[in-house]
Amino acid sequence: MKNSVNRDLPEDVMKDLNYKPFETTEIGHPEIQRVAPKVHVSTGDDKVVTSIKQVIKDTLKDGMTISFHHHFRNGDFVFNTVMREIIDAGYKDLTLAPSSLTGVMNDMVIEAIKAGTITNITSSGMRGSLGDFVSHGGLKNPVIFRSHGNRARAIEHGDIKIDVAFLGVPNADALGNANGMEGDAVFGSLGYALMDAQYADKVVLLTDNIVSYPNTPASIKQTQVDYVVKVDKVGDPDKIGSGATRFTKDPKELKIASTVNDVIVNSPYFKDGFSFQTGSGGAALAVTRYLRQAMIDNKIKASFALGGITKPTTDLLKEGLVDKVMDVQDFDKGAADSMHTNANQQEIDASWYADPDNKGAMVDQLDVVILSALEIDTKFNVNVMSGSDGVIRGAIGGHQDAATAKLTIISAPLVRGRIATVVPDVTTVVTPGDSVDVLVTEYGIAINPKRKDLQEALGNLPGVPVYKIEDLQRLAEQKVGKPKPLEFTDRTVAMIEYRDGSIIDTVKEVKD
């Protein structure tokens, strides 16, 4: 079985999991019936408990689905605390359904898989030792990878049915009103966790900071919460945003960022009231700096900035260069602090951000997005999931979702070390080429031939060479050579969903 991006899909797995092959980026206008959680009616007077072990005993059974959020990133203490108790209690055949998995969770997840505690995983991504473990066949069933918007869709549809959500928060009152903006381990927006709080049958908050009632503003509300567990510490604030706001000094990254800015400024979308999403990381932050100066020089203001937010973006808000920041997660303390003090920085959940089966998501109104890539091929398909060795080492995140923008720019070096970024065929298709408009490298740009308007607008920019993407691919191959083909077994270790729930690709087990 093949899909529309010419990927072979395993018919047995497709049938067992009732999947359809990816066909198109067009979502259409279906009528959707959403699900609702069970509600245990209570006055709320007895929610505070001190024993996570007892809460697990009261809520969890073998075969259930449990969820966590990843807003604490590598400063997370909640996940390992809860999973330690679950493993030690001997639970089996659980489905792990976090918004994503970070490196600090890896060892505990591997232990849980080996113990038979976890037999299914759905996530935005995974890296490090866990990605290597799964890529070599360590998990019984295929991992299901979903974008942030698609996870929201799957929860609302009932494709992911969360039995118990364990949600760490830096503050909560005795009834469960909580936000991510006050306390020791603040992280700002609770955008991904809000889906779990709304749809899980049981919602367990864990906090080290119980405050007076009623706690406002309340991102998670008492009407959604079953238990509030007091713990010693929910996270390490120094590791929540570590590395996310690194300003690059790398000449290659600065060259790419400058060229990205040239593409934006000379596109039809750079005008008063435009909207954008940039992301985190050195090159993305450099783009934000270049874009700021271009906005000042051209007397242009943006209507909104979207997505994962960094301090440089909230600085644009403070300067009046951006009217609103629509915030689904914060990558650093500066952005988190800004959400607490600036009413124009709006917390949004993952459904509002990017659910395709919606009455209008924020990404549907997005003009410009800058995204990264591990690989991009000559059909403009993008891989952000697997490395050049075939091992899982990435995340879909909001990549597929934001790529629906009017101008989708992929910024990536032509090669990384001795590994080509521009290739004949990506190892894993995550974002289809139909969503991608321009590739920017340090050598120049390539414009999707379907975008004749952009070829006309960007074809003669001073100092910005325009290539066919096939020429960039050949140039990359000349520099690093042709790699030996990867070897995989026939076993499927992961399914890559497109944002509508269809299958755009799979990941096979890596041969030892």
JSON list of N, CA, C and O in Angstrom, two decimals, residues 4 84 152 170 203 222 283 327 351 385 435:
[
{"chain": "A", "resi": 4, "resn": "SER", "atom": "N", "xyz": [0.07, 9.13, -0.99]},
{"chain": "A", "resi": 4, "resn": "SER", "atom": "CA", "xyz": [0.28, 10.12, -2.06]},
{"chain": "A", "resi": 4, "resn": "SER", "atom": "C", "xyz": [1.68, 10.72, -2.07]},
{"chain": "A", "resi": 4, "resn": "SER", "atom": "O", "xyz": [2.03, 11.42, -3.01]},
{"chain": "A", "resi": 84, "resn": "ARG", "atom": "N", "xyz": [7.71, 6.15, 38.77]},
{"chain": "A", "resi": 84, "resn": "ARG", "atom": "CA", "xyz": [8.36, 5.28, 39.74]},
{"chain": "A", "resi": 84, "resn": "ARG", "atom": "C", "xyz": [7.32, 4.52, 40.56]},
{"chain": "A", "resi": 84, "resn": "ARG", "atom": "O", "xyz": [7.43, 3.30, 40.78]},
{"chain": "A", "resi": 152, "resn": "ALA", "atom": "N", "xyz": [-4.38, 17.21, 19.75]},
{"chain": "A", "resi": 152, "resn": "ALA", "atom": "CA", "xyz": [-5.63, 17.82, 20.20]},
{"chain": "A", "resi": 152, "resn": "ALA", "atom": "C", "xyz": [-6.82, 17.21, 19.46]},
{"chain": "A", "resi": 152, "resn": "ALA", "atom": "O", "xyz": [-7.84, 16.89, 20.06]},
{"chain": "A", "resi": 170, "resn": "PRO", "atom": "N", "xyz": [3.05, 24.73, 38.82]},
{"chain": "A", "resi": 170, "resn": "PRO", "atom": "CA", "xyz": [3.83, 25.44, 39.83]},
{"chain": "A", "resi": 170, "resn": "PRO", "atom": "C", "xyz": [2.98, 26.05, 40.94]},
{"chain": "A", "resi": 170, "resn": "PRO", "atom": "O", "xyz": [3.51, 26.57, 41.91]},
{"chain": "A", "resi": 203, "resn": "VAL", "atom": "N", "xyz": [-8.32, 13.78, 36.50]},
{"chain": "A", "resi": 203, "resn": "VAL", "atom": "CA", "xyz": [-7.24, 14.77, 36.40]},
{"chain": "A", "resi": 203, "resn": "VAL", "atom": "C", "xyz": [-6.59, 14.93, 37.77]},
{"chain": "A", "resi": 203, "resn": "VAL", "atom": "O", "xyz": [-7.26, 15.28, 38.76]},
{"chain": "A", "resi": 222, "resn": "GLN", "atom": "N", "xyz": [-11.08, 24.27, 38.64]},
{"chain": "A", "resi": 222, "resn": "GLN", "atom": "CA", "xyz": [-11.52, 23.30, 39.65]},
{"chain": "A", "resi": 222, "resn": "GLN", "atom": "C", "xyz": [-12.58, 22.33, 39.11]},
{"chain": "A", "resi": 222, "resn": "GLN", "atom": "O", "xyz": [-12.69, 21.20, 39.58]},
{"chain": "A", "resi": 283, "resn": "ALA", "atom": "N", "xyz": [19.28, 29.93, 15.25]},
{"chain": "A", "resi": 283, "resn": "ALA", "atom": "CA", "xyz": [18.96, 30.53, 13.96]},
{"chain": "A", "resi": 283, "resn": "ALA", "atom": "C", "xyz": [17.60, 31.23, 14.01]},
{"chain": "A", "resi": 283, "resn": "ALA", "atom": "O", "xyz": [17.43, 32.32, 13.46]},
{"chain": "A", "resi": 327, "resn": "ASP", "atom": "N", "xyz": [0.02, 32.25, 22.65]},
{"chain": "A", "resi": 327, "resn": "ASP", "atom": "CA", "xyz": [1.08, 31.51, 23.34]},
{"chain": "A", "resi": 327, "resn": "ASP", "atom": "C", "xyz": [0.61, 30.11, 23.75]},
{"chain": "A", "resi": 327, "resn": "ASP", "atom": "O", "xyz": [-0.17, 29.96, 24.69]},
{"chain": "A", "resi": 351, "resn": "SER", "atom": "N", "xyz": [-5.66, 22.95, 20.82]},
{"chain": "A", "resi": 351, "resn": "SER", "atom": "CA", "xyz": [-6.76, 22.92, 19.85]},
{"chain": "A", "resi": 351, "resn": "SER", "atom": "C", "xyz": [-6.90, 24.28, 19.18]},
{"chain": "A", "resi": 351, "resn": "SER", "atom": "O", "xyz": [-7.00, 24.37, 17.95]},
{"chain": "A", "resi": 385, "resn": "MET", "atom": "N", "xyz": [12.09, 13.82, 12.16]},
{"chain": "A", "resi": 385, "resn": "MET", "atom": "CA", "xyz": [11.87, 12.72, 13.10]},
{"chain": "A", "resi": 385, "resn": "MET", "atom": "C", "xyz": [13.07, 11.81, 13.24]},
{"chain": "A", "resi": 385, "resn": "MET", "atom": "O", "xyz": [13.46, 11.45, 14.36]},
{"chain": "A", "resi": 435, "resn": "SER", "atom": "N", "xyz": [3.25, 21.44, 1.42]},
{"chain": "A", "resi": 435, "resn": "SER", "atom": "CA", "xyz": [3.13, 22.48, 2.45]},
{"chain": "A", "resi": 435, "resn": "SER", "atom": "C", "xyz": [4.30, 23.45, 2.46]},
{"chain": "A", "resi": 435, "resn": "SER", "atom": "O", "xyz": [4.24, 24.48, 3.12]}
]
